[in-house]
Short mmCIF file of C-alpha atoms and ligand atoms in Angstrom, two decimals:
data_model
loop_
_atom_site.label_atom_id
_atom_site.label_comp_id
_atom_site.label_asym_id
_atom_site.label_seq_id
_atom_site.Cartn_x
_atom_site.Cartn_y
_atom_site.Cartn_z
CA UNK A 1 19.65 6.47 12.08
CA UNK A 2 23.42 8.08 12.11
CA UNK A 3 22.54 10.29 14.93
CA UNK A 4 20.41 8.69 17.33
CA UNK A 5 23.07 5.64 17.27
CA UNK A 6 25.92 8.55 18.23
CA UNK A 7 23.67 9.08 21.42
CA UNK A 8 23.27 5.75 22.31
CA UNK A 9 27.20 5.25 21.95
CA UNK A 10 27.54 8.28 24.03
CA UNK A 11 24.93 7.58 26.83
CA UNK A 12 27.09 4.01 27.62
CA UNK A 13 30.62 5.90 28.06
CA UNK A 14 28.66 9.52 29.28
CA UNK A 15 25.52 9.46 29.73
CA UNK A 16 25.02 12.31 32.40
CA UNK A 17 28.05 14.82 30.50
CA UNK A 18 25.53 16.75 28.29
CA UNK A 19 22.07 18.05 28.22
CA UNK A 20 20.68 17.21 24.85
CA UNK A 21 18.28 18.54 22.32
CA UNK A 22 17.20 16.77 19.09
CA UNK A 23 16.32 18.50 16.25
CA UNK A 24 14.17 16.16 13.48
CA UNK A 25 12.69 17.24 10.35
CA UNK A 26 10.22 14.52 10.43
CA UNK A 27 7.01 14.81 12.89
CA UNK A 28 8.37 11.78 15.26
CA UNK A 29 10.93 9.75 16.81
CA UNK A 30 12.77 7.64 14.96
CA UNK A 31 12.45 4.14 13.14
CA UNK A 32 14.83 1.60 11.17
CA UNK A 33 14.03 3.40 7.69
CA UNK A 34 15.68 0.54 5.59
CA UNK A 35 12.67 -1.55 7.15
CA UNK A 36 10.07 0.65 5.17
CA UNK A 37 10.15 -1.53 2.08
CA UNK A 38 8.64 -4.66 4.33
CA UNK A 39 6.11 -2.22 5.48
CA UNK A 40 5.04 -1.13 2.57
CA UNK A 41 5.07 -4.85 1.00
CA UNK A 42 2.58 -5.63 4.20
CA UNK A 43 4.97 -7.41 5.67
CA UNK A 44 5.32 -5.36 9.00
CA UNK A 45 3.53 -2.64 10.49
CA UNK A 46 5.34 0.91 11.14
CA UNK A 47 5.10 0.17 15.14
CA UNK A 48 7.10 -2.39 14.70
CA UNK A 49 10.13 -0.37 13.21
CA UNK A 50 9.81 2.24 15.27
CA UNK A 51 13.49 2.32 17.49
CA UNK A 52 13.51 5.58 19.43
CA UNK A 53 9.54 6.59 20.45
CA UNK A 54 8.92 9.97 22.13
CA UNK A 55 9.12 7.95 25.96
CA UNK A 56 12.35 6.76 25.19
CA UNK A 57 13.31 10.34 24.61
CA UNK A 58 12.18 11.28 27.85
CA UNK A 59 13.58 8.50 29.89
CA UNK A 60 17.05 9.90 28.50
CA UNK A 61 15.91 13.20 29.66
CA UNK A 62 16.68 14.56 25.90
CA UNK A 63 14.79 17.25 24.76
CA UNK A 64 13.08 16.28 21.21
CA UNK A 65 12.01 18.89 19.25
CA UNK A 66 10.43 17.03 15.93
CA UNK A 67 8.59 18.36 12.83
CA UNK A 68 11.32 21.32 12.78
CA UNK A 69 14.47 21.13 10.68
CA UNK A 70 17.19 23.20 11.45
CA UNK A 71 17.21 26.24 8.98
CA UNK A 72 20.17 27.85 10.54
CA UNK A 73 24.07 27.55 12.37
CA UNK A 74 25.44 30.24 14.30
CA UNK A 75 29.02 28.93 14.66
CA UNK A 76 29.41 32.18 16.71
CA UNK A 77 26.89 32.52 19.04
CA UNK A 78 27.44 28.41 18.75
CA UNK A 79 23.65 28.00 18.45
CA UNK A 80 20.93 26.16 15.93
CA UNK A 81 17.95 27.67 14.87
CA UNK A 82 14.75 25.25 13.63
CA UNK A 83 12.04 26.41 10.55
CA UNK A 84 9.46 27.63 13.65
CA UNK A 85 11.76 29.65 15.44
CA UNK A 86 13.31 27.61 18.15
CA UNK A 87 16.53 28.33 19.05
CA UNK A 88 19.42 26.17 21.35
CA UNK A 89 22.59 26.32 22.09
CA UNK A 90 25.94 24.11 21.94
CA UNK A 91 29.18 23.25 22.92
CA UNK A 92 29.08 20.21 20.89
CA UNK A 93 26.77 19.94 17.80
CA UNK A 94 26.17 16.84 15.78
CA UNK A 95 24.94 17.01 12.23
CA UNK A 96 23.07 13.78 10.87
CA UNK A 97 20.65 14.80 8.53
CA UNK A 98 21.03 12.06 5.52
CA UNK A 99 20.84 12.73 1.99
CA UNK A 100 17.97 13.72 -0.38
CA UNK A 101 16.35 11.79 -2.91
CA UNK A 102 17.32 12.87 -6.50
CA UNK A 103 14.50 13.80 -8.80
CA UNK A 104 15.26 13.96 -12.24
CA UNK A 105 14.18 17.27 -13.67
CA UNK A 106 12.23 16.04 -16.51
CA UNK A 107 8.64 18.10 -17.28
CA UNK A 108 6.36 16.93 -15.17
CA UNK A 109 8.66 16.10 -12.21
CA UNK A 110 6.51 18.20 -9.96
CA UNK A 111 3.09 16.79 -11.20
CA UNK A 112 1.20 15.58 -8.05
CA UNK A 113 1.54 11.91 -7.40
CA UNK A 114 5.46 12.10 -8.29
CA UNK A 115 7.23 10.94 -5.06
CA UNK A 116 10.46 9.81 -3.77
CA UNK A 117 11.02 6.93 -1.77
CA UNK A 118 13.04 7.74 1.46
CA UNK A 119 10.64 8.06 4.73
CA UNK A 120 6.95 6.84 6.51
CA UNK A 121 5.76 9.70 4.37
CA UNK A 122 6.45 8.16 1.28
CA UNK A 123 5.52 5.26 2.07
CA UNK A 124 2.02 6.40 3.59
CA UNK A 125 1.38 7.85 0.05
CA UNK A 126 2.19 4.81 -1.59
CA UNK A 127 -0.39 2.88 0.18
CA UNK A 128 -3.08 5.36 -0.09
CA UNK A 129 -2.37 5.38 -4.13
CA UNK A 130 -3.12 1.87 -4.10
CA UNK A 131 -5.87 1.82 -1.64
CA UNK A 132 -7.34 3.97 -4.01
CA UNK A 133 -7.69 1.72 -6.73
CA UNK A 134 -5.00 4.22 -9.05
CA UNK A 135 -4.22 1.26 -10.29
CA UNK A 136 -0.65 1.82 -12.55
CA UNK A 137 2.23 2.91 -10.54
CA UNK A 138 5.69 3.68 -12.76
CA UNK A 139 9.09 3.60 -10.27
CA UNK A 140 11.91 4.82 -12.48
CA UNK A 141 15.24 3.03 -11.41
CA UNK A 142 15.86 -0.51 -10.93
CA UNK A 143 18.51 -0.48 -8.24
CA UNK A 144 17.62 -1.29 -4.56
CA UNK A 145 15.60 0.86 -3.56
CA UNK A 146 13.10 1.19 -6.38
CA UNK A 147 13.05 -2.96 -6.90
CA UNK A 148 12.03 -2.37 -3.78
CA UNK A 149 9.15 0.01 -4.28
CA UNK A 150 7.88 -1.81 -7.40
CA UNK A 151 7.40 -5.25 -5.42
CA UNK A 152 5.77 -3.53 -2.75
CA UNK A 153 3.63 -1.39 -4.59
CA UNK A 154 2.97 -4.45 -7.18
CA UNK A 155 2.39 -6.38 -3.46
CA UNK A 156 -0.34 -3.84 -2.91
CA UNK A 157 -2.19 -4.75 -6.43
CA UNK A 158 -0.75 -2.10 -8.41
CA UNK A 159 0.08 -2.86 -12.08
CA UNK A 160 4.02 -1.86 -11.83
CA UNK A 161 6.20 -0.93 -14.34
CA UNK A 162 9.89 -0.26 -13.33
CA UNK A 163 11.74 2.12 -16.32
CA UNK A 164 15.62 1.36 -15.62
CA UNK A 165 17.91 3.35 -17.76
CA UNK A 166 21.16 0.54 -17.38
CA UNK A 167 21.40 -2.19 -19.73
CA UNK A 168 20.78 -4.73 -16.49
CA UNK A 169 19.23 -3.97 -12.95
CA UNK A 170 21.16 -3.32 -10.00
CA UNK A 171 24.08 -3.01 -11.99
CA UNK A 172 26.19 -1.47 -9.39
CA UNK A 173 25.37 -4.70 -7.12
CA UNK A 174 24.67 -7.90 -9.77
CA UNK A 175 26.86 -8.77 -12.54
CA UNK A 176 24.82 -9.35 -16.14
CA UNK A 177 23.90 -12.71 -15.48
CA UNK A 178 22.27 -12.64 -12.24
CA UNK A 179 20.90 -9.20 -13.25
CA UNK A 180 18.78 -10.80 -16.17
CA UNK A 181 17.84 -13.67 -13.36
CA UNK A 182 16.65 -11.06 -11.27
CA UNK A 183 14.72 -9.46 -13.90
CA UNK A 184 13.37 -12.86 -15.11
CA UNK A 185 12.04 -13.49 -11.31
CA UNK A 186 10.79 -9.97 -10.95
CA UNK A 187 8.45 -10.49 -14.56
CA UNK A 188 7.65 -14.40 -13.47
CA UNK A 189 5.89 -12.50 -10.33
CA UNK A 190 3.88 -9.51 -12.55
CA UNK A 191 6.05 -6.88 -12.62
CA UNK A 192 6.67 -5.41 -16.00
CA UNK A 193 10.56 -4.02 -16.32
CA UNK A 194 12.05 -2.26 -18.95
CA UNK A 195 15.60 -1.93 -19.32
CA UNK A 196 17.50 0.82 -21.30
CA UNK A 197 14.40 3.35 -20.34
CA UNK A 198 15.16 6.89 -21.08
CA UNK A 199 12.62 9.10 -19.34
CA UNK A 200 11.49 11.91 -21.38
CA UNK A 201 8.62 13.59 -19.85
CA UNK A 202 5.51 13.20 -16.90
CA UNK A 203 2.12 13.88 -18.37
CA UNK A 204 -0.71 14.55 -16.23
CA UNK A 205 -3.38 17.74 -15.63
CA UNK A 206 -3.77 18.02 -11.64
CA UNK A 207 -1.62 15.35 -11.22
CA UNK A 208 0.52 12.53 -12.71
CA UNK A 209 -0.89 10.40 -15.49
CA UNK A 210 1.46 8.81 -17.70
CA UNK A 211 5.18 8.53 -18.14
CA UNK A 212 6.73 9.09 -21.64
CA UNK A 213 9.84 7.62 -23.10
CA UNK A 214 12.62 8.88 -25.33
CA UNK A 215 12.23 5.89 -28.08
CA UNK A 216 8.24 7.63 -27.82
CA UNK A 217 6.61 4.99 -25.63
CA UNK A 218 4.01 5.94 -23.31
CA UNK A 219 3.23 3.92 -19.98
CA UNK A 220 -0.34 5.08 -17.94
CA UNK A 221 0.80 5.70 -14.32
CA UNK A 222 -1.39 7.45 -11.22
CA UNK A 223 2.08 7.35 -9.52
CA UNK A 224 5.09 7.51 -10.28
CA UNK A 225 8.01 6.89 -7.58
CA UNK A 226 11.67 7.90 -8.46
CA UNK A 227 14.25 6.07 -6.75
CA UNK A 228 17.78 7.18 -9.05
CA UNK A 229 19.41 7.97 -5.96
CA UNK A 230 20.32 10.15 -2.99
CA UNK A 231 22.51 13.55 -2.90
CA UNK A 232 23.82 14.30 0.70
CA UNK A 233 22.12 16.65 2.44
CA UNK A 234 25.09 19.68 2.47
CA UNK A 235 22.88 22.92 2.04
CA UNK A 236 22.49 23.72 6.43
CA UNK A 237 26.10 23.38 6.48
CA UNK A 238 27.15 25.16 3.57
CA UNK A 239 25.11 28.55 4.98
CA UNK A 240 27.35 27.63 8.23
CA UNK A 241 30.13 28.07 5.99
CA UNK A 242 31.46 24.75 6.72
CA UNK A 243 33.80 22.81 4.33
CA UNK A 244 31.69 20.84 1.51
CA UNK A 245 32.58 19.03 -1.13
CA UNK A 246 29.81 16.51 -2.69
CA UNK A 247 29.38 15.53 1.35
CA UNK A 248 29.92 17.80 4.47
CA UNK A 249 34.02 17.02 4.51
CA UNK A 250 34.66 15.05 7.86
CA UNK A 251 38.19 13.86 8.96
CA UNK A 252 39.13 10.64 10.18
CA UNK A 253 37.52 12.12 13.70
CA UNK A 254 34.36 12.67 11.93
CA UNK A 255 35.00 16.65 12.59
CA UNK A 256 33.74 18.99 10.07
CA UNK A 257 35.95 21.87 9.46
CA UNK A 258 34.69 23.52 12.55
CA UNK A 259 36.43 21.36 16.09
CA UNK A 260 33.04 22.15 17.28
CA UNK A 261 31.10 20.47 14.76
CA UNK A 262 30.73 16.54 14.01
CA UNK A 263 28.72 14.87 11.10
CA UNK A 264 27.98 11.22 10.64
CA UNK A 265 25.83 8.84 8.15
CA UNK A 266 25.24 10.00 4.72
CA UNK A 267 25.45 13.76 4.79
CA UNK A 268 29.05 13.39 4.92
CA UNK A 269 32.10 13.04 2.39
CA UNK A 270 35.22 11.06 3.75
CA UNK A 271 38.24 11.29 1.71
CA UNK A 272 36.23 11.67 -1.11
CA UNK A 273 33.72 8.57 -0.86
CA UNK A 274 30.04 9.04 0.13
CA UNK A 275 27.75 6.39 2.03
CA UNK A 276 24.40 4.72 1.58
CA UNK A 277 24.06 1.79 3.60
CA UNK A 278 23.69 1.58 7.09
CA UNK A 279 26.60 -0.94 7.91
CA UNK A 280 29.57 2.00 7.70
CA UNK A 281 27.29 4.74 9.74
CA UNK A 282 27.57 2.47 12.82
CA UNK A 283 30.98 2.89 12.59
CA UNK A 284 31.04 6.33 12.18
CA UNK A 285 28.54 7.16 14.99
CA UNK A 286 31.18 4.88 17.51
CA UNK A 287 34.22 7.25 16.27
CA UNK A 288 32.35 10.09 16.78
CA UNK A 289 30.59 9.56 20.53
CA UNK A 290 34.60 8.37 21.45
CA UNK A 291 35.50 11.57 20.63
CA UNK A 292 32.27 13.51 21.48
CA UNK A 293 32.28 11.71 25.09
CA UNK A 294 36.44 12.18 25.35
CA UNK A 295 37.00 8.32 25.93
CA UNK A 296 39.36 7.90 23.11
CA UNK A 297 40.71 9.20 19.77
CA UNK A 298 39.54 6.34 17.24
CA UNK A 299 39.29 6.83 13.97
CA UNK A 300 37.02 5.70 10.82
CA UNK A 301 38.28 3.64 9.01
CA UNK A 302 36.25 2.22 5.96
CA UNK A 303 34.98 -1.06 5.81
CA UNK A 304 33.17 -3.31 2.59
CA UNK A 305 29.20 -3.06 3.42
CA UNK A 306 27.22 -6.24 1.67
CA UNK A 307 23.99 -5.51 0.23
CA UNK A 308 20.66 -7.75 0.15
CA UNK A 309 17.25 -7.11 -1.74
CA UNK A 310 14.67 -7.43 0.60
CA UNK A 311 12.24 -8.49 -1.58
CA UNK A 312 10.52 -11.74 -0.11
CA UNK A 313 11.78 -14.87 -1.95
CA UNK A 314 15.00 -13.39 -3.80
CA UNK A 315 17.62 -14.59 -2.35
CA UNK A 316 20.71 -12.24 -3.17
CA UNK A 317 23.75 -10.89 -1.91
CA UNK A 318 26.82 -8.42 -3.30
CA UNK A 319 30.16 -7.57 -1.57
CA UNK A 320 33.12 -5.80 -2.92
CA UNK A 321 34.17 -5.38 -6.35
CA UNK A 322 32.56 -8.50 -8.30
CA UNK A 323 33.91 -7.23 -12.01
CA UNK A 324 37.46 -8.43 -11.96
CA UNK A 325 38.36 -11.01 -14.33
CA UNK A 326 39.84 -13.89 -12.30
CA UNK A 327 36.46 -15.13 -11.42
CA UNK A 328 35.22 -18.56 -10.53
CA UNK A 329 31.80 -18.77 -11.30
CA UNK A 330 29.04 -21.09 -10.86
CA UNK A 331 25.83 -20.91 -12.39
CA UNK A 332 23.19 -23.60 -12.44
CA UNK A 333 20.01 -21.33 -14.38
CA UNK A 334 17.30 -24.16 -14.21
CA UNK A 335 17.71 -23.61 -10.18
CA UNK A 336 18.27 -19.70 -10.91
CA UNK A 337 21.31 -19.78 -8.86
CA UNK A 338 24.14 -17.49 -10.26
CA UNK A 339 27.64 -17.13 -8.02
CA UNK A 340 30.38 -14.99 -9.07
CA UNK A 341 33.00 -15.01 -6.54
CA UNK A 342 36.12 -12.03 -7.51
CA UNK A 343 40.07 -13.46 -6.35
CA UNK A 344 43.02 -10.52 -6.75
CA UNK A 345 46.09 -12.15 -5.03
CA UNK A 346 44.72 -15.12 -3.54
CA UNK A 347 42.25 -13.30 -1.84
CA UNK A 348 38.59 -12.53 -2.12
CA UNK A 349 37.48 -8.81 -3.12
CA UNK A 350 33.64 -9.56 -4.30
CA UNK A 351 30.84 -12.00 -4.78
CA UNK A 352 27.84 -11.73 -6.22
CA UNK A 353 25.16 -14.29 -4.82
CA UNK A 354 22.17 -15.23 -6.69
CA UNK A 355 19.43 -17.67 -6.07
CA UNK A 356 21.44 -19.01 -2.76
CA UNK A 357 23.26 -16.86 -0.61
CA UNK A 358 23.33 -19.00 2.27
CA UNK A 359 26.89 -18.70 2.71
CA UNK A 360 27.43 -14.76 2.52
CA UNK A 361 28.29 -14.42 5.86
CA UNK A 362 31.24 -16.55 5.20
CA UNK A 363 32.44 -14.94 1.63
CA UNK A 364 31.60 -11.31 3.49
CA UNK A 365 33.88 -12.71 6.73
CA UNK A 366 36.92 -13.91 3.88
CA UNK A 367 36.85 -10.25 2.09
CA UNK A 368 36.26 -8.34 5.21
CA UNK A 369 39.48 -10.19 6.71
CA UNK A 370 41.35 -10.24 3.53
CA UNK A 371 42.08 -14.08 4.00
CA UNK A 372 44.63 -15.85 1.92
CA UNK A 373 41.75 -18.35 0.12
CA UNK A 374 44.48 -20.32 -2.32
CA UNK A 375 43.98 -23.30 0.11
CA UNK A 376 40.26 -23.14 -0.44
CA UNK A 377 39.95 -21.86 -4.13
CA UNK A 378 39.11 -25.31 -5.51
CA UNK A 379 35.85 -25.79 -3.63
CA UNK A 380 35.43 -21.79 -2.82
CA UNK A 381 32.22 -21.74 -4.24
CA UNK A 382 30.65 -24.77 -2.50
CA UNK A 383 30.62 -22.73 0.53
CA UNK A 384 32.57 -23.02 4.07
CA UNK A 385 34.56 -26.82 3.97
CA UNK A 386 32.94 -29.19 6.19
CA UNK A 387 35.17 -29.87 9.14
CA UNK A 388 37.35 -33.28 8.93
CA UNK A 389 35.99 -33.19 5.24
CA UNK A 390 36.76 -32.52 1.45
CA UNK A 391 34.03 -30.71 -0.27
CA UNK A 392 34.95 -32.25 -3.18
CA UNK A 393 34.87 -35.40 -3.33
CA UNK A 394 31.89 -35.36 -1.52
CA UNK A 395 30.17 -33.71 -3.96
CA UNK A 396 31.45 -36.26 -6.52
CA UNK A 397 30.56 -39.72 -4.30
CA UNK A 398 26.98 -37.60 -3.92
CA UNK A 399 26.24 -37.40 -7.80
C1 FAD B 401 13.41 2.44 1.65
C2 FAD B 401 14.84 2.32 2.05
C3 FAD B 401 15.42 1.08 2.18
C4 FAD B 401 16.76 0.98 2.54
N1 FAD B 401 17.31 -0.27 2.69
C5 FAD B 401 18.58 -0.39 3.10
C6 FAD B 401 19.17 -1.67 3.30
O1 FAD B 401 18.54 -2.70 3.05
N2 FAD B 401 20.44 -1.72 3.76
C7 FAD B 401 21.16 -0.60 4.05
O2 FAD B 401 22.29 -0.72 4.51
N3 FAD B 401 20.64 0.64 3.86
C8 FAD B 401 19.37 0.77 3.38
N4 FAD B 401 18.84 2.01 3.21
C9 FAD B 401 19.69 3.20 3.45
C10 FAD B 401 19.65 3.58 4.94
O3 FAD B 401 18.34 3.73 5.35
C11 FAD B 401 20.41 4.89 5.10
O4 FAD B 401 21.77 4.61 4.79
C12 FAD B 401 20.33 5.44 6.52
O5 FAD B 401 19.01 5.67 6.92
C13 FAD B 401 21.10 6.76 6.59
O6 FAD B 401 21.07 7.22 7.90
P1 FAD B 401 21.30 8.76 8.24
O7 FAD B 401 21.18 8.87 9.70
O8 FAD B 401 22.49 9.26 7.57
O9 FAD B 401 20.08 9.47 7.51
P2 FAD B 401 18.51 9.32 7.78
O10 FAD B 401 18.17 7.97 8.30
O11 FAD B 401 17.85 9.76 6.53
O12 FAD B 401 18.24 10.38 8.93
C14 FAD B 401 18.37 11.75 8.69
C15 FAD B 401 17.21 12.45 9.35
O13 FAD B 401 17.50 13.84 9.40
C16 FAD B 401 16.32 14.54 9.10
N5 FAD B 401 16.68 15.90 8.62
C17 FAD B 401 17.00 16.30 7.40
N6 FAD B 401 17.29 17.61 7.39
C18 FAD B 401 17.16 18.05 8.65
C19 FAD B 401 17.33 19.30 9.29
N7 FAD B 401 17.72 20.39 8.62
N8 FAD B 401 17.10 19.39 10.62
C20 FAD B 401 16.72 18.29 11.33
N9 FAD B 401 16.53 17.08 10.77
C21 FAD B 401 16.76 16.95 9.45
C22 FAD B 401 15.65 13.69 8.02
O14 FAD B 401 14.28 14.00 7.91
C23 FAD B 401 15.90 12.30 8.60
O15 FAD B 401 14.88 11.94 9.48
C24 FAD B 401 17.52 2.14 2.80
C25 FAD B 401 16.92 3.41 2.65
C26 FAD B 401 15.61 3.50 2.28
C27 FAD B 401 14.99 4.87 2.11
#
């Protein structure tokens, strides 16, 4: 998604300055990957999140050479070389190959009908598993993405079990209380989730058949999706020899150690923070096509992403850091609404949204502009005042 949005910011300052080839390690062009939990929930069909087919390829007279990942960089001979052979040169090379899925390495891992959760693939396996009638599907990790694999997969008619190893799901997103919401809503639909999970082992023969836990329990599952995170994807540019840490370093330029070499999205490291949400690699693919396409210096400069579950009929959102203690917090739990919204200094650093988030875009627009809120703290969490209007006491004359 990183690289193809570097183009496009290139092609509107220079679009005739370079001949360009496009290496992909998947068999296509490209789609909006964070739409692949609606498609596998049904809710939207793969051609409809595709972004960059092969004709739009050719119409920018860019060579696209999918299905074959780079294997190689020869910073000298400044070229790339792909898994069948293919080799091109540079004079400017961008690297934008995302991050990997971890798998934890428990026995088992490799069984058949243990997957990840990260492209069409994936996704394509998941539906055939349930097509299939394998009826008990186990995703292990209840953050984002693997809420999002359990509803689609339990969307598909599989029994679902999600094995989270936290005390409370999305913990790096929902505070306790609209974490056991969440989990409440997430049960009330059929899903079965089990908090403090420990995974000890993956039995199965020819391929995956049930999932064992530390504390000894044993849940059937003909699949078994782990979604515990992503690890940038740093081993083609450490062979290159360029400068790694947990991410391919970048400067504020979004250089690698090599003048010659950019990186963007989540493959890279930035003074020391990694990425893996979509909202900061915009950013980063506008630095880098400025300074790929010579129209100016800029710089990256790091911005708060929000996060949503896109899981249809949870309404949730999380910005910033929700865990300081000068909170205001309303919480009405017969509604399921749950808002936690974080003041340092008069100002808004986080806010946790659950059961009505209508109003994000307003909390996300305070934080992002690091607005002095003291004027609005009393009724803060009532949402945006009403022009010509006190929240308050309208709320008051209304009950
Ligand atoms: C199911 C799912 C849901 C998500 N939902 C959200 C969301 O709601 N909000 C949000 O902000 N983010 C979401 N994300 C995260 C978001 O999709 C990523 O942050 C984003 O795709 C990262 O973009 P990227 O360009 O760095 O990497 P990618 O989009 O992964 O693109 C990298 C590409 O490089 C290819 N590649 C790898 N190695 C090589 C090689 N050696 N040679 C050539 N090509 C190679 C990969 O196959 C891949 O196609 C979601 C992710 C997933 C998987």
């Amino acid at each position: 998604m990183a690289g193809v949005r570097t183009l496009e910011e290139i092609f509107i300052h220079a679009p005739h300055a370079f001949s360009v080839t496009v290496f992909g390690a998947e068999p296509r062009g490209n789609y909006d990957r964070i739409m692949l939990s609606p498609v596998l929930a049904g809710e939207k069909r793969f051609a409809d999140i595709v972004t960059h087919d092969r004709p739009w390829y050719e119409k920018k007279g860019i060579e696209l050479i999918a299905g074959e990942p780079v294997v190689s960089i020869d910073r000298t001979a400044r070229t790339v070389t792909g898994a069948h052979g293919t080799t091109r040169p540079y004079d400017v090379l961008l690297i934008a190959i995302g991050s990997n899925p971890v798998i934890i390495p428990v026995p088992g891992h490799d069984l058949p009908g243990v997957i990840a959760f990260r492209d069409i693939a994936d996704v394509e396996t998941m539906l055939a598993a349930a097509q299939a009638g394998q009826g008990d599907a186990v995703v292990i990790g209840g953050g984002l993405l693997g809420l999002e694999a359990a509803n689609g997969l339990h969307r598909n008619g599989m029994k679902t079990t999600v094995l989270h190893l936290m005390p409370t799901l999305m913990e790096r997103q929902l505070d306790p209380v609209s974490a056991t919401m969440l989990k409440s809503d997430l049960e009330a639909r059929g899903l079965t989730m089990i908090t403090g999970a420990n995974t000890k082992a993956i039995h199965g023969t020819d391929r995956v058949e049930a999932v064992e836990l530390t504390d000894g329990t044993v849940i059937p599952a003909s699949l078994v999706v782990m979604a515990v995170g992503i690890r940038p994807n740093t081993a083609l540019a450490k062979d290159a020899g360029l400068d790694c840490g947990r991410g391919i370093k970048v400067d504020d330029g979004m250089r690698t150690s090599d003048p010659a070499i950019y990186a963007v999205g989540e493959c890279v490291e930035h003074r020391g923070t990694l990425f893996g949400l979509v909202a900061p690699l915009w950013d980063m693919a506008q630095v880098a096509a400025d300074r790929i396409a010579g129209v100016a210096e800029t710089d990256y400069i790091p911005a708060v992403s929000g996060t949503r579950l896109k899981v249809t009929g949870i309404d949730m959102f999380s910005v910033g850091d929700f865990s300081g203690e000068d909170a205001i917090v309303y919480c009405d739990p017969a509604r399921g609404v749950h808002k936690r919204l974080v003041v340092r200094d008069d100002r808004l650093i986080g806010a946790v949204l659950y059961g009505d988030a209508c109003h994000s875009g307003w909390y996300f627009g305070l934080i992002q502009d690091g607005s002095d809120i003291s004027s609005l703290r009393d009724a803060l969490v009532f949402g945006p005042p009403v022009e010509g209007q006190d929240a308050i006491p309208e709320l008051v004359e209304a009950l």
